[in-house]
Amino acid sequence: MAVDYTVIVVYLAGMLAMGWWGMRRAKSKSEFLVAGRRLGPAMYSGTMAAIVLGGASTIGGVGLGYQYGLSGAWMVFTIGLGLLALSVFFSARIARLKVYTVSEMLDLRYGGRAGVISGVVMWAYTLMLAVTSTIAYATIFDVLFDMNRTVAIILGGSIVVAYSTLGGMWSITLTDMVQFVVKTIGVLLLLLPIAVVKAGGFSEMKAKLPTSYFDPLGIGGETIFTYVLIYTFGMLIGQDIWQRVFTARSDKTAKWGGTVAGTYCLAYALAGAVIGTAAKVLYPKLGSPDDAFATIVKDELPVGVRGLVLAAALAAVMSTSSGALIACATVANNDIWSRLRGVVRRDGEDHDEVGGNRAFILIMGVAVIGTAIALNNVVEALTVAYNLLVGGLLVPILGGLLWKRGTVQGALASVIVGGLAVIGLMAGYGILANEPVYYGLLASLAAYVAVSLVTKPTDEAVLTTWRERLAGRSPELASEPVPAHQ
């Protein structure tokens, strides 16, 4: 294992070195939070694919393949569909807004007063997303070093917190590009073909497994529908995803770069399901489907390759964790803390704000590590995060983009009713039940439409400013520096 350990140690040291390099570039709020809004197509595509394909997509995707066969691809597949929908239909408009958070977009669209409440919901989502990614370190370091769970979480979490705090989005962008390359080589180019060959090829896999393993809909129609509702729609509105859209050099970069990343996600989804199916042939009686990834890597791959593939799993976890962490800190500082203090800066560059955002990443990072140590169930934590996000924020965000008659009162009612409905239904039906997100979303929609129709329409001056920002013509943006080519 010495060679494997060396690969992992070099990889982790490289992440910290890039954090240090990123610190030298992040001299303003824009540079620190959104990489100066100047990523070109290649870097944008790689970093966007890296953030959406985390530990759940890699370890969890292989586990679903082990349990259900090829239809286990649906969870990650719906993530890819969501990213494609965001890129094709919304990303260009989002990029032109030149904001930092989803809540700032809501304030622009509705004329203020939606920020703090929506910020709290988004903060809860990004916190739980970061926690679930951090918990996954325990699985990987256990395979690598037979390490205690708490120590593994502290070690992995500390590295992510360190490079994220040092250089903000620049550090995260650079590390994500490396993580994207490592994931592509480790999972798609190495683990996938080796797993299929070790299992005897597709003909042998078909001979040894039930036909349901090769049914594209074998996981069940209701499950697929729930995945679409949670993950496809979740991709449209998450702060962690929007913050990457804000890094694009232009609206065309956001649209086409995101389309490439979404297409990559679809291929990654299928790869994970095939690897899991092969693992089922090789290890038919594993204690848990989520053990499939680590088991096939540990037992079937040669020395060196094993280290690279485990580094790929680590890369998947770290990319999502760092993206969720900076999103969580950005929301906590810009949407909650600054607003409660009455300090709202929508435009302009304030160099002093870098220190404040850096401090919030450090504080949120410590909170994430502590929460991850206290929690055990990754699936439940992730479900809570996405249920709150979709149930509370999907309607007011998409409503603001698509329906002129939506009002700030309707948006606030939608967030509050949807969020409380999801929490109450999770308490009644159980966290993993489908009903909370189904009924919570319907309640949010009903509240939004009803309250918007009975309240005064949004002021025309607000809508005019909103349309100007969507078109990228706002005079407030004229002073922003022209993005340099990346």
PDB file of C-alpha atoms in Angstrom, residues 15 29 40 48-49 86 114 213 298 317 320 326 329 386 437 476:
ATOM      1  CA  MET A  15      -4.709  20.706  -2.704  1.00  0.00           C
ATOM      2  CA  LYS A  29     -14.793  40.268  -2.870  1.00  0.00           C
ATOM      3  CA  GLY A  40     -13.479  30.445 -19.568  1.00  0.00           C
ATOM      4  CA  MET A  48     -19.157  22.696 -12.602  1.00  0.00           C
ATOM      5  CA  ALA A  49     -18.945  18.947 -13.245  1.00  0.00           C
ATOM      6  CA  LEU A  86     -30.157  25.153 -15.764  1.00  0.00           C
ATOM      7  CA  ALA A 114     -37.050  38.392   0.843  1.00  0.00           C
ATOM      8  CA  TYR A 213     -30.611  -5.510 -13.264  1.00  0.00           C
ATOM      9  CA  LYS A 298      -9.507  -2.445  -2.576  1.00  0.00           C
ATOM     10  CA  VAL A 317     -16.068  14.334  -2.001  1.00  0.00           C
ATOM     11  CA  THR A 320     -18.713  19.025  -3.397  1.00  0.00           C
ATOM     12  CA  ILE A 326     -18.088  28.515   0.373  1.00  0.00           C
ATOM     13  CA  ALA A 329     -20.320  30.931   4.255  1.00  0.00           C
ATOM     14  CA  TYR A 386     -32.896  18.912  -0.625  1.00  0.00           C
ATOM     15  CA  VAL A 437     -41.407  17.143  -0.813  1.00  0.00           C
ATOM     16  CA  GLU A 476     -24.892  49.936 -12.005  1.00  0.00           C
TER      17      GLU A 476
END
